[in-house]
Short mmCIF file of C-alpha atoms and ligand atoms in Angstrom, two decimals:
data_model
loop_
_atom_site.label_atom_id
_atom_site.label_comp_id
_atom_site.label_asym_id
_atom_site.label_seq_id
_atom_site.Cartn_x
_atom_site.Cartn_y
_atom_site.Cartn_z
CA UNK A 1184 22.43 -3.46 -10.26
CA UNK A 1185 24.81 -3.92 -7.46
CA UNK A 1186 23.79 -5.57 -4.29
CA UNK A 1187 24.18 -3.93 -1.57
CA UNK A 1188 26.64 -5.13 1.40
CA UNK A 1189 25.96 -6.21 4.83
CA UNK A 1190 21.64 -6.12 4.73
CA UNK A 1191 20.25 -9.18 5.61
CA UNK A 1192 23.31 -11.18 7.08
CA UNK A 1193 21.72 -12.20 10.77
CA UNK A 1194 21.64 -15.51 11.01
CA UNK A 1195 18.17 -16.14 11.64
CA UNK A 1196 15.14 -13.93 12.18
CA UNK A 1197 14.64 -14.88 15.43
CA UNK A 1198 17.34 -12.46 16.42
CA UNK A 1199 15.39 -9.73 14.74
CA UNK A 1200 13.07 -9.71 17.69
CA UNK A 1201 16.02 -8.16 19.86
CA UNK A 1202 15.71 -4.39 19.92
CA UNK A 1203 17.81 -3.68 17.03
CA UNK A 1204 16.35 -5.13 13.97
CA UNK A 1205 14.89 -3.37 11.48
CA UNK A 1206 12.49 -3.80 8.72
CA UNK A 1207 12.64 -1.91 4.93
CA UNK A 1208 8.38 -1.17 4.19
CA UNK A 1209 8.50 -0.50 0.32
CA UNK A 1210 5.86 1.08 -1.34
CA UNK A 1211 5.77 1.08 -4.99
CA UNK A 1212 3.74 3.19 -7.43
CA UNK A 1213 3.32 3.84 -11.03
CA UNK A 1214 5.84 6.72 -10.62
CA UNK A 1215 6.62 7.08 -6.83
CA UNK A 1216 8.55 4.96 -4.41
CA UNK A 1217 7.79 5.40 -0.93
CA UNK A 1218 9.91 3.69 1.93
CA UNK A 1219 10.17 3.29 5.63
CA UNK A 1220 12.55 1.68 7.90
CA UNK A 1221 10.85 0.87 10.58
CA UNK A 1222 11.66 -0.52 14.50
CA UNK A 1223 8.72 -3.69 14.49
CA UNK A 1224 9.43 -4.14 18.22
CA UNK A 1225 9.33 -0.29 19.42
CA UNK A 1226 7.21 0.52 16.32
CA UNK A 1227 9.19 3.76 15.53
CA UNK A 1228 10.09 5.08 12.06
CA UNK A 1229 13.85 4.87 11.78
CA UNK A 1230 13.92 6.81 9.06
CA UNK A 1231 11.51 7.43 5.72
CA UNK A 1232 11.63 8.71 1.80
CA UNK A 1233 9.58 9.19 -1.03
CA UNK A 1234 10.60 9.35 -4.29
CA UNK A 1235 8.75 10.60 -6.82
CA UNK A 1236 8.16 11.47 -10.61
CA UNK A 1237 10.21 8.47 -11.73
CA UNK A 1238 10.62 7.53 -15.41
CA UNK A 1239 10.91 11.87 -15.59
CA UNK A 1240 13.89 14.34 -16.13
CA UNK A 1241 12.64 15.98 -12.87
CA UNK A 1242 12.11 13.41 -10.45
CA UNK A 1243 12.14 14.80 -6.29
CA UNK A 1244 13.64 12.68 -3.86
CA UNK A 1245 13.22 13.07 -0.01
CA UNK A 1246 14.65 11.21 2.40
CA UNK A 1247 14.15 11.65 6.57
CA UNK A 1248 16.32 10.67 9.14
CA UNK A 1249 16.97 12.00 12.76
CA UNK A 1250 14.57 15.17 12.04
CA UNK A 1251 16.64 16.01 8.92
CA UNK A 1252 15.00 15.76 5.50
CA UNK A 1253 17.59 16.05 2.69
CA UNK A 1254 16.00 16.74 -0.74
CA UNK A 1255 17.62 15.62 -4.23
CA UNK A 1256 16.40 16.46 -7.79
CA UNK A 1257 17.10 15.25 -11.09
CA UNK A 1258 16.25 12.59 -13.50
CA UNK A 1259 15.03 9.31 -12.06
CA UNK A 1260 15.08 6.68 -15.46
CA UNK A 1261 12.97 3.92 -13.32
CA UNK A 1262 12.39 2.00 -10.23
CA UNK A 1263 15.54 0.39 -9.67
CA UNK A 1264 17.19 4.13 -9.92
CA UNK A 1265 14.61 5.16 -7.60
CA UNK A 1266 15.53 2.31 -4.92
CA UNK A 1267 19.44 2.94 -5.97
CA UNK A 1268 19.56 6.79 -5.11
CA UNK A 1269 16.97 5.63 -1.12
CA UNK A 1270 20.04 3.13 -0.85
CA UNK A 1271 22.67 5.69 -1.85
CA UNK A 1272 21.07 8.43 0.72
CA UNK A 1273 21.06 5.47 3.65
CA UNK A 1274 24.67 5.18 3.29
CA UNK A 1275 25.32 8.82 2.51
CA UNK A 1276 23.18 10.59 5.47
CA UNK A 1277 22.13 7.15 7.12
CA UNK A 1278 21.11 5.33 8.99
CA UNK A 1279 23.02 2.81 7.81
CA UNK A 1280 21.30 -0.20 6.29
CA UNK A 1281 24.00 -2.40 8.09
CA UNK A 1282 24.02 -1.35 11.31
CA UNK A 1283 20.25 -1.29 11.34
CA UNK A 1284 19.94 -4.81 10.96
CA UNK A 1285 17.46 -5.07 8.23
CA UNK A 1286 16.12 -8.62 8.93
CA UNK A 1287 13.50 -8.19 6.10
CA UNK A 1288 11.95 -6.12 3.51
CA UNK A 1289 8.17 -5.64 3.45
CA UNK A 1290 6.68 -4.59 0.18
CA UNK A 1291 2.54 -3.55 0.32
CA UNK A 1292 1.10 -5.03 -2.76
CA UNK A 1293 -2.67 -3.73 -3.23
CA UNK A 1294 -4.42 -6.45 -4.68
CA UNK A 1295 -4.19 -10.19 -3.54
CA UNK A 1296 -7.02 -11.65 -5.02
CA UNK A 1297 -8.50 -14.63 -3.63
CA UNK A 1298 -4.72 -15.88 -3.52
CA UNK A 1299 -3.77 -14.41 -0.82
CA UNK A 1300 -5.30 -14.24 2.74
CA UNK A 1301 -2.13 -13.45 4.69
CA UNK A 1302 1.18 -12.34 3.82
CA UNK A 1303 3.21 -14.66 1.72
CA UNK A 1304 7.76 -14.92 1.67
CA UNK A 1305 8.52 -13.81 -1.63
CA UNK A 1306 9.46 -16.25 -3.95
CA UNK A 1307 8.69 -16.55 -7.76
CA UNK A 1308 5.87 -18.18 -7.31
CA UNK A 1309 4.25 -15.78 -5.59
CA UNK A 1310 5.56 -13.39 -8.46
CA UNK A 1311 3.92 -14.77 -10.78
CA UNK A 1312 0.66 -14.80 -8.65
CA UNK A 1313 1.06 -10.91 -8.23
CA UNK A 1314 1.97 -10.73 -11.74
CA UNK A 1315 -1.31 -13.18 -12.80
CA UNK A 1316 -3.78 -10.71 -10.70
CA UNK A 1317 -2.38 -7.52 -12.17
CA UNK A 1318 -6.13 -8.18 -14.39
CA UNK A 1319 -7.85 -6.78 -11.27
CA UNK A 1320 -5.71 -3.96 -10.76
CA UNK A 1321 -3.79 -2.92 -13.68
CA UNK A 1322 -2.26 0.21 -11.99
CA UNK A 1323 -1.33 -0.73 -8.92
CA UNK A 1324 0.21 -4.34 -8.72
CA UNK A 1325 2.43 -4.24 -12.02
CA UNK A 1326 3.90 -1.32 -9.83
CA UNK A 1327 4.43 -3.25 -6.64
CA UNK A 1328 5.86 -6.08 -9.09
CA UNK A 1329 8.22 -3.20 -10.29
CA UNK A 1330 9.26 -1.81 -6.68
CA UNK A 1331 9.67 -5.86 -5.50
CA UNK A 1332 11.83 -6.87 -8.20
CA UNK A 1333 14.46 -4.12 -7.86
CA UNK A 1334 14.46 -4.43 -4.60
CA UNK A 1335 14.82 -8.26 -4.83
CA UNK A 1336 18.28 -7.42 -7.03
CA UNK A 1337 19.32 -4.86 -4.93
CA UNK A 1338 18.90 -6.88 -1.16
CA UNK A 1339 19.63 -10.07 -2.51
CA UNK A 1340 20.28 -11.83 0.97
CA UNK A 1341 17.03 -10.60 3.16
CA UNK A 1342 13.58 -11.98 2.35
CA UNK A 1343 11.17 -10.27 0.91
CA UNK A 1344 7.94 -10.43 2.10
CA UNK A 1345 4.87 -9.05 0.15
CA UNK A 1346 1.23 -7.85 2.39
CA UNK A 1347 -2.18 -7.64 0.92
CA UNK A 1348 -4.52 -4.56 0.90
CA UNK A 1349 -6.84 -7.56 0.36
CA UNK A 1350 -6.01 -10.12 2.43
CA UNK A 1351 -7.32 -8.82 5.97
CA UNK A 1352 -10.78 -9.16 3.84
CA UNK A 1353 -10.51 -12.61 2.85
CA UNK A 1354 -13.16 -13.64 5.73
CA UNK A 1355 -16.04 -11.54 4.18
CA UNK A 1356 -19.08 -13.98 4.18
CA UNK A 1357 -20.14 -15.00 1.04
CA UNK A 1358 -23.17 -13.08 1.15
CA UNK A 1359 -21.21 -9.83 1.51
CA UNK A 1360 -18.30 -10.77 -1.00
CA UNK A 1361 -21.04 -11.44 -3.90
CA UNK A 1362 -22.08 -9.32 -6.72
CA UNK A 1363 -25.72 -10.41 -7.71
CA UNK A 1364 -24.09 -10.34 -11.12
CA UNK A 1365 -24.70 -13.25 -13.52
CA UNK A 1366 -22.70 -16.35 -11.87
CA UNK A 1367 -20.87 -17.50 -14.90
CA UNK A 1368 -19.47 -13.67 -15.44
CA UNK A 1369 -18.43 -13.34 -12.11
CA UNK A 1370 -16.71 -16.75 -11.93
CA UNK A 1371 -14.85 -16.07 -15.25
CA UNK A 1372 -13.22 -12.75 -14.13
CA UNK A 1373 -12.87 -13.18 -10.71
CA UNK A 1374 -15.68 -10.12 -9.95
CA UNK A 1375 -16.40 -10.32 -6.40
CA UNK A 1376 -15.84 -7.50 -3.57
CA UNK A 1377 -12.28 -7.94 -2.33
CA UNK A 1378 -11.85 -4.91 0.31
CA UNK A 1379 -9.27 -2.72 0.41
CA UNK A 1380 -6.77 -0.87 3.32
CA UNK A 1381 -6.91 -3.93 5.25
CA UNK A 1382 -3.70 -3.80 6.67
CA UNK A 1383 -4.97 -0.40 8.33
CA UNK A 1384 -8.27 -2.15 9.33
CA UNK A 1385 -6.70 -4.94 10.73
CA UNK A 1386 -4.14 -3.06 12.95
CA UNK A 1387 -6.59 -0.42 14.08
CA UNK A 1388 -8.94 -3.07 15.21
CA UNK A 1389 -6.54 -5.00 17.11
CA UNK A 1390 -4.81 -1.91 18.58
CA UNK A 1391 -8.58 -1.12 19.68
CA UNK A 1392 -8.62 -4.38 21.95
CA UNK A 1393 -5.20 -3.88 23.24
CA UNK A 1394 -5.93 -0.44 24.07
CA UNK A 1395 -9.27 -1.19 25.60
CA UNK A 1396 -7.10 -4.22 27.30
CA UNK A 1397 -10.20 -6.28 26.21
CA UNK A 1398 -10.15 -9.40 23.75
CA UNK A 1399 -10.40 -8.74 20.08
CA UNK A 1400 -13.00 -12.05 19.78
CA UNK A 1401 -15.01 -10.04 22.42
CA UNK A 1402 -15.62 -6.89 20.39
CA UNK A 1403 -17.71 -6.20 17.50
CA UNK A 1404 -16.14 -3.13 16.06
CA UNK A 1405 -16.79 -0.53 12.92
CA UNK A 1406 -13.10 0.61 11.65
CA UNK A 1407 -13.97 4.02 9.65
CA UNK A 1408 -9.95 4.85 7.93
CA UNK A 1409 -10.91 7.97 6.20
CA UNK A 1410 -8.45 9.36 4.56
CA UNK A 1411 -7.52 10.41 0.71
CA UNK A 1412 -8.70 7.26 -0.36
CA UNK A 1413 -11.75 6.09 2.92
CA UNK A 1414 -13.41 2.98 3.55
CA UNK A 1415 -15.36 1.18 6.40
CA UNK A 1416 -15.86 -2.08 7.82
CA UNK A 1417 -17.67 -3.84 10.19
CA UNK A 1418 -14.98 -6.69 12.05
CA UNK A 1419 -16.86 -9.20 14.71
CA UNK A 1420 -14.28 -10.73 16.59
CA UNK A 1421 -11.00 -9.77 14.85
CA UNK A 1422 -12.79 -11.04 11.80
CA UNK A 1423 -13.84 -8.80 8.91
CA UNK A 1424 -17.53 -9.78 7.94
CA UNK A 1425 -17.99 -6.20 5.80
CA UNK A 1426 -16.52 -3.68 4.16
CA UNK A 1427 -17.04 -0.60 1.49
CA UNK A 1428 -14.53 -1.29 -1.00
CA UNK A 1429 -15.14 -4.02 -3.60
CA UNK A 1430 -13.46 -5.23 -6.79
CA UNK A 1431 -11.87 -1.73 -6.97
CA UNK A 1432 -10.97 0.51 -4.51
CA UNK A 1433 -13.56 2.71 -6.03
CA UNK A 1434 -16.76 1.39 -4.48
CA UNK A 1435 -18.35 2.52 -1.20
CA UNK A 1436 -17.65 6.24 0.83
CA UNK A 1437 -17.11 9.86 -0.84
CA UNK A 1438 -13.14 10.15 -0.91
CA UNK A 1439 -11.05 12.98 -2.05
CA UNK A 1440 -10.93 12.15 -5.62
CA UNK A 1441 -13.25 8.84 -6.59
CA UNK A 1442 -16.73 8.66 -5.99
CA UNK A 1443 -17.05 5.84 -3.69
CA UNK A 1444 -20.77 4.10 -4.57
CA UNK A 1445 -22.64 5.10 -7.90
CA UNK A 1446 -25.15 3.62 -10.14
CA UNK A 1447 -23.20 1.83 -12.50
CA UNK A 1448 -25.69 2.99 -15.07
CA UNK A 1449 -23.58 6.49 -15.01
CA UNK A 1450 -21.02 4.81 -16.86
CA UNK A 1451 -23.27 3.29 -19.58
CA UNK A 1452 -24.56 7.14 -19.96
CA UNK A 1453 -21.89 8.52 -20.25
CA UNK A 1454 -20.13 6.35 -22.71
CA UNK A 1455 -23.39 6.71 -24.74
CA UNK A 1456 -24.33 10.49 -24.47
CA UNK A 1457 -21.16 12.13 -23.64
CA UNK A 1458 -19.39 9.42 -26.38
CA UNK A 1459 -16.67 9.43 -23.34
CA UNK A 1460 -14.14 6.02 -23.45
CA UNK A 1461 -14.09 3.74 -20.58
CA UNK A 1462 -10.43 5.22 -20.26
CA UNK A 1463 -12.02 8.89 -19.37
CA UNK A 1464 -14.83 7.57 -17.45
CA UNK A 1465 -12.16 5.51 -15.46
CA UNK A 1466 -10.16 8.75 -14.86
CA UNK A 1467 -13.15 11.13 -14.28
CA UNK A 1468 -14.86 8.36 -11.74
CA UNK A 1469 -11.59 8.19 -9.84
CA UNK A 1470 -9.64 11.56 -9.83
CA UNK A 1471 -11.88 14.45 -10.85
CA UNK A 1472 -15.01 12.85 -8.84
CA UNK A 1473 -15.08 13.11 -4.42
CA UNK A 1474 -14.90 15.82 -2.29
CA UNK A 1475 -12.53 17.09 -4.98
CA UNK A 1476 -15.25 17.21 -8.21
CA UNK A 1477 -17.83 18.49 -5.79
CA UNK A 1478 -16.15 21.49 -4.63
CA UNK A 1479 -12.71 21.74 -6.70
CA UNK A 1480 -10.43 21.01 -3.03
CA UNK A 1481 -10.13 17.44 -1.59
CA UNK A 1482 -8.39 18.41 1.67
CA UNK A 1483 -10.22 18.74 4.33
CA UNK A 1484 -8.86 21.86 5.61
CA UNK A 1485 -9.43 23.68 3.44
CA UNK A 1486 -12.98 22.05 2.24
CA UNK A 1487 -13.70 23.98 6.03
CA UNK A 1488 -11.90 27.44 5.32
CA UNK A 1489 -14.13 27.78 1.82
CA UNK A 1490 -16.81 26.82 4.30
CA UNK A 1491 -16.35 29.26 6.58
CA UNK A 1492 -16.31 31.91 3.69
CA UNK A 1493 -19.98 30.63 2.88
CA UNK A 1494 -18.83 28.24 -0.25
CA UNK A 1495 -21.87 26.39 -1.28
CA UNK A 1496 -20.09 24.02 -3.10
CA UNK A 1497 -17.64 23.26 -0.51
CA UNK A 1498 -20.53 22.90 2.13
CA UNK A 1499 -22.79 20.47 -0.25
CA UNK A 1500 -19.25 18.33 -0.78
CA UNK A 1501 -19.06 17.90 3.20
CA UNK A 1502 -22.63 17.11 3.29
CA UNK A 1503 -22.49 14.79 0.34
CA UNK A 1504 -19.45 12.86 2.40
CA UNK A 1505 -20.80 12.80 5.85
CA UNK A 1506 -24.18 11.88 4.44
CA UNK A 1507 -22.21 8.60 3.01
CA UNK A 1508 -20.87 7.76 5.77
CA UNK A 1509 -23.65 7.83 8.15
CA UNK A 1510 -25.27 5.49 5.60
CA UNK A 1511 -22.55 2.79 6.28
CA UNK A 1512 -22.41 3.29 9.92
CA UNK A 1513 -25.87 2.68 10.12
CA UNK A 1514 -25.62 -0.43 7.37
CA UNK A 1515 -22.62 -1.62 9.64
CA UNK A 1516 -24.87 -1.43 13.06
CA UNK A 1517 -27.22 -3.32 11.18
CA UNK A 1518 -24.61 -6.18 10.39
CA UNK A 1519 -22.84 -6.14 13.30
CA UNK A 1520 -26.21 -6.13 15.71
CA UNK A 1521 -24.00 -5.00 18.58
CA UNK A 1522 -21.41 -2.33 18.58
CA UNK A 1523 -18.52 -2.06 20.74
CA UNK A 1524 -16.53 0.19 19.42
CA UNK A 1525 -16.52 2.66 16.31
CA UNK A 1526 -13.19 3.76 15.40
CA UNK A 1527 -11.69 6.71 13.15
CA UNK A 1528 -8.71 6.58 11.85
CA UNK A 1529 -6.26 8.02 9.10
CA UNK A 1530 -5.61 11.88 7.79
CA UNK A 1531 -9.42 12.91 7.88
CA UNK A 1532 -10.63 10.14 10.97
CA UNK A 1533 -7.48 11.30 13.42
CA UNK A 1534 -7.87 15.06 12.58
CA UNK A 1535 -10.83 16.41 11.78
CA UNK A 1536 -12.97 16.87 14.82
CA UNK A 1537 -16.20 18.26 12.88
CA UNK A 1538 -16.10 15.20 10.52
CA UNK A 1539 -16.03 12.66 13.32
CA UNK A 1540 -18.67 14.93 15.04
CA UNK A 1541 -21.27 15.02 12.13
CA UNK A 1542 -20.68 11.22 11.29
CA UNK A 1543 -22.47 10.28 14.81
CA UNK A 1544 -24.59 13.34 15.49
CA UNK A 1545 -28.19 12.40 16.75
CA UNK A 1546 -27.59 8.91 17.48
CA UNK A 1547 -28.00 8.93 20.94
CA UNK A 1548 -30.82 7.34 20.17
CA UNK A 1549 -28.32 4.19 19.25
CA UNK A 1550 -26.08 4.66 23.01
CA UNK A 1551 -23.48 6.56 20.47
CA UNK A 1552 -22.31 9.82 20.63
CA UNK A 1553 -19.80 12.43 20.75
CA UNK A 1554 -18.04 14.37 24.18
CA UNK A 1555 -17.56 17.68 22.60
CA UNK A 1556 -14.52 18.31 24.43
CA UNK A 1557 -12.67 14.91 24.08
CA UNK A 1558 -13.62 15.26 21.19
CA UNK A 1559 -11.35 18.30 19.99
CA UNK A 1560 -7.95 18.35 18.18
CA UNK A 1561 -6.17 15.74 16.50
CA UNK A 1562 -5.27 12.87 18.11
CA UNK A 1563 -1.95 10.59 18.18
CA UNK A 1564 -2.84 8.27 20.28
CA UNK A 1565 -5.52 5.91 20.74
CA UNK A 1566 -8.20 8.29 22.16
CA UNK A 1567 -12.09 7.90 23.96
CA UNK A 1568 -14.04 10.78 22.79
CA UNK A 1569 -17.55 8.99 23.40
CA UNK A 1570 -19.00 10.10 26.78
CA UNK A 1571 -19.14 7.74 29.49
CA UNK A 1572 -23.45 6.78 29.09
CA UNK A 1573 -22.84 5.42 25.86
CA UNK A 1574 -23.34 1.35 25.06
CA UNK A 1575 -21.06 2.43 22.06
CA UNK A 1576 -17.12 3.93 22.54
CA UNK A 1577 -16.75 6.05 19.90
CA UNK A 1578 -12.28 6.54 19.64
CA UNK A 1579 -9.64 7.65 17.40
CA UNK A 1580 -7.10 5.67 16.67
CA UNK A 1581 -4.13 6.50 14.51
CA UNK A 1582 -3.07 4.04 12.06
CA UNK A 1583 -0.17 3.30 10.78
CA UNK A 1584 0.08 0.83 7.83
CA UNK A 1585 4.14 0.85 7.59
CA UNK A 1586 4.32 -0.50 11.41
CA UNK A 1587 1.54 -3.40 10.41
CA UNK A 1588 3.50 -4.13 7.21
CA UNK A 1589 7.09 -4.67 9.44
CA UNK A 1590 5.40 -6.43 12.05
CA UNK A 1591 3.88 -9.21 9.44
CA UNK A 1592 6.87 -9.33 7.53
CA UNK A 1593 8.86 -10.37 10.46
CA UNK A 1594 5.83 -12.75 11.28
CA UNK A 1595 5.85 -14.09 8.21
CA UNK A 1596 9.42 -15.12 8.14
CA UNK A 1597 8.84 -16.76 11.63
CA UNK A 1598 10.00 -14.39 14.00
CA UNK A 1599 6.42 -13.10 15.54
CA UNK A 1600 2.60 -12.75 15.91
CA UNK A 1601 2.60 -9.74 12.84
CA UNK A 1602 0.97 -7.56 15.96
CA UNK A 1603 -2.24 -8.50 14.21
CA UNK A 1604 -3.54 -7.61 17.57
CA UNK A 1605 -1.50 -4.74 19.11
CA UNK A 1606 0.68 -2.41 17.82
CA UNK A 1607 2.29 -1.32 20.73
CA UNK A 1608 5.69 -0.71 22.03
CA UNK A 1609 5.31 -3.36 24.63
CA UNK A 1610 3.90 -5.99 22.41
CA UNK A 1611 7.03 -7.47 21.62
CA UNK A 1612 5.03 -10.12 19.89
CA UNK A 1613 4.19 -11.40 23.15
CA UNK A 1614 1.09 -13.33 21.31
CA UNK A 1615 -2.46 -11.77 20.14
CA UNK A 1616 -5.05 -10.25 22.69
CA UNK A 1617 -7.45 -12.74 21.48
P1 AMP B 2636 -4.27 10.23 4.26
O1 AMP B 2636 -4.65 9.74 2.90
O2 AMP B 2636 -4.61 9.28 5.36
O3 AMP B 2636 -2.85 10.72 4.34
O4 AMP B 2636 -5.19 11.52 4.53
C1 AMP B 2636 -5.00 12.70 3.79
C2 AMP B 2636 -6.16 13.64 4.05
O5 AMP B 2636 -6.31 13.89 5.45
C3 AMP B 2636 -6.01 15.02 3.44
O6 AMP B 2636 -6.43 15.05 2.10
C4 AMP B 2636 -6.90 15.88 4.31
O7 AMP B 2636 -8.22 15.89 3.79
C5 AMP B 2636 -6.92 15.15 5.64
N1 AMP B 2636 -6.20 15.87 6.69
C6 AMP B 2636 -4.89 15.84 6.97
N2 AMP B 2636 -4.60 16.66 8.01
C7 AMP B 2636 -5.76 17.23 8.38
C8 AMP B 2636 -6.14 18.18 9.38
N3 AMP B 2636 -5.24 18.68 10.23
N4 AMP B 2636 -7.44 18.51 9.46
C9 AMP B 2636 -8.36 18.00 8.62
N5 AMP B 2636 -8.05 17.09 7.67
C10 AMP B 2636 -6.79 16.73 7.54
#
């Protein structure tokens, strides 16, 4: 693979916190490639692409700049292709990578372990670390390994700089990390509950404070990022002391596809009565289960059309999800003591207005509620919808996990805070609101 020319020659990444550097967010899958360049000072998405089916004769690529998306098909043989054709499209429709000053590249790697409680600079070292935990998540981080090491070849001369779904969960007390699993078991294979989308609960909680203009160590705060996958967690402080994901990111709410909490006795059954392998189980626990095995659909909108044409299956999968999710909200007001603020966030949390209204229905009781009106739409900005009487501010605030992944890349190479606080325009990683 040939390098490509010009990325990554600023002298220092200090400059980067001008206006005009730019940061490469690199998502890697089993078969998809998703990217971002993205604007860490004025947080805006320079341009974006996905890249799918790879490894396939028919792979899709899309790639969006300037309000143009310009599609490609064809065969995609693997990941370094798959970063080779993104690169090819920067220079062919732009922007281009040069100009744009790409100071670093961020890569999201989903599991960190007990490694990792921050982001770490790329090196082989920490390669091997990703490569050593891929035990705990055997889809996800040989893939990130995959999307890292191409890119690694093909931007030789801008660090690389790898963020942990994990790592924002790294603070959980012991108490709430623990399986009451046999100690010697645990130890052995590293069981414990790790957490999961903390990049998003991290920046949605600090964006909270700054938006509030209160300090983050002042509020106690329940981050609810429901989305496709969904989780909760309870932060005190900027610090994450719970949250509904656990060795896997199948434990804890309803989600589209997965389950979220079960007895773990279900599996046993099934491998014994329904002679299913823990392969099946694995795949029927985590894409035929959720909204999406309870009803057949696992978007929301149209979970609400078969609704409103009276399907019972439909209605029992919203009830089965909302009914979840009250449960942690009132497990979370229980750990927290006081709430500040309750947040919702991601495709589900920042859209859908009955969701967010059924998940706090009759707990006035609790100073939280709903204003129906404020309430209403979808919201893209950080967004009150609690009525003024409450003890509890009830918001919406839309995530955005590419933005939190630039800003701690160019922290971690020493050119920032990583917005762990903020994630606005005028941050300019002018230090954290704590
Ligand atoms: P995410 O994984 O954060 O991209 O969220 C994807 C999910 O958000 C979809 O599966 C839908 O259930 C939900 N969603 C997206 N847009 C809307 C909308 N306008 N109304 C209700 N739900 C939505």
């Amino acid at each position: 693979m040939t390098p490509v020319p010009g990325v990554g020659t600023r002298p220092s990444p200090h400059s980067a916190l001008g206006a005009h550097g730019s940061v490469l967010v690199i998502n890697s899958g089993s078969s998809s490639l998703k990217y971002q360049l993205v604007n860490p000072v004025g947080g805006e998405a320079i341009a974006s692409g996905l890249i799918e089916r790879i490894g396939e004769s028919d792979g899709v690529v899309r790639h969006t700049f300037a309000g143009n998306t310009t599609r490609r098909t064809g065969p995609i043989g693997d990941h370094g292709d798959a970063l080779r054709t993104a690169l090819d499209l920067f220079a062919e429709v732009g922007p281009d990578l040069a100009e744009a000053q790409v100071v670093a590249v961020g890569h999201r790697v989903v599991h960190g372990g007990s490694l990792f409680s921050a982001p770490a600079v790329v090196d082989d070292d920490v390669l091997r670390a990703i490569a050593d935990l891929s035990p705990l998540a055997p889809l996800h981080n040989p893939a990130n390994l995959r999307g890292i090491e191409v890119a690694r070849t093909l931007l030789p001369d801008v660090p690389h700089v790898v963020v942990f779904d994990t790592a924002f969960f790294q603070t959980l007390p012991d108490a709430a990390a623990t399986y009451a699993l046999d100690r010697a078991v645990a130890e052995e294979h590293a069981i414990r509950r790790y957490g999961f989308h903390g990049t998003s609960h991290q920046y949605v909680s600090g964006k909270v404070a700054r938006a509030l203009g209160r300090r983050l160590d002042d509020l106690n705060q329940i981050v609810l990022h429901l989305g496709n996958g969904a989780s909760a967690s309870a932060v005190r402080g900027g610090v994450a002391v719970e949250t509904s994901m656990g060795l896997t990111p199948l434990e804890g709410l309803v989600m589209g596809t997965r389950t979220g909490d079960i007895d773990p006795a279900v599996v046993f059954h099934l491998h014994r009565n329904a002679g299913m392998s823990v392969d099946e189980i694995d795949e029927l626990l985590n894409r035929r289960s959720g909204l999406k095995g309870l009803s057949g659909e696992n978007d929301f909108r149209e979970l609400h059309r078969l609704i409103g044409e009276g399907d019972r299956d439909a209605q029992r999968a919203l009830d089965v999800y909302v009914h979840r999710l009250r449960k942690y909200i009132g497990a979370y007001l229980a750990v927290l003591g006081r709430v500040d603020v309750i947040s919702f966030t991601a495709g589900v949390g920042e859209n859908d207005a009955r969701v967010r209204e059924l998940a706090v229905a009759g707990l006035e009781g609790l100073g939280i509620a709903i204003d129906p009106e404020r309430n209403q739409g979808r919201k893209t900005e950080p967004t009150i919808i609690s009525p003024a009487w409450t003890s509890t501010l009830v918001m919406v605030v839309p995530t955005d996990e590419e933005l939190a992944i630039a800003r701690q890349a160019v922290a971690a190479i020493g050119g920032g805070d990583g917005g762990q606080a903020a994630g606005d325009a005028d941050d300019e990683y002018g230090g954290p609101a704590r």
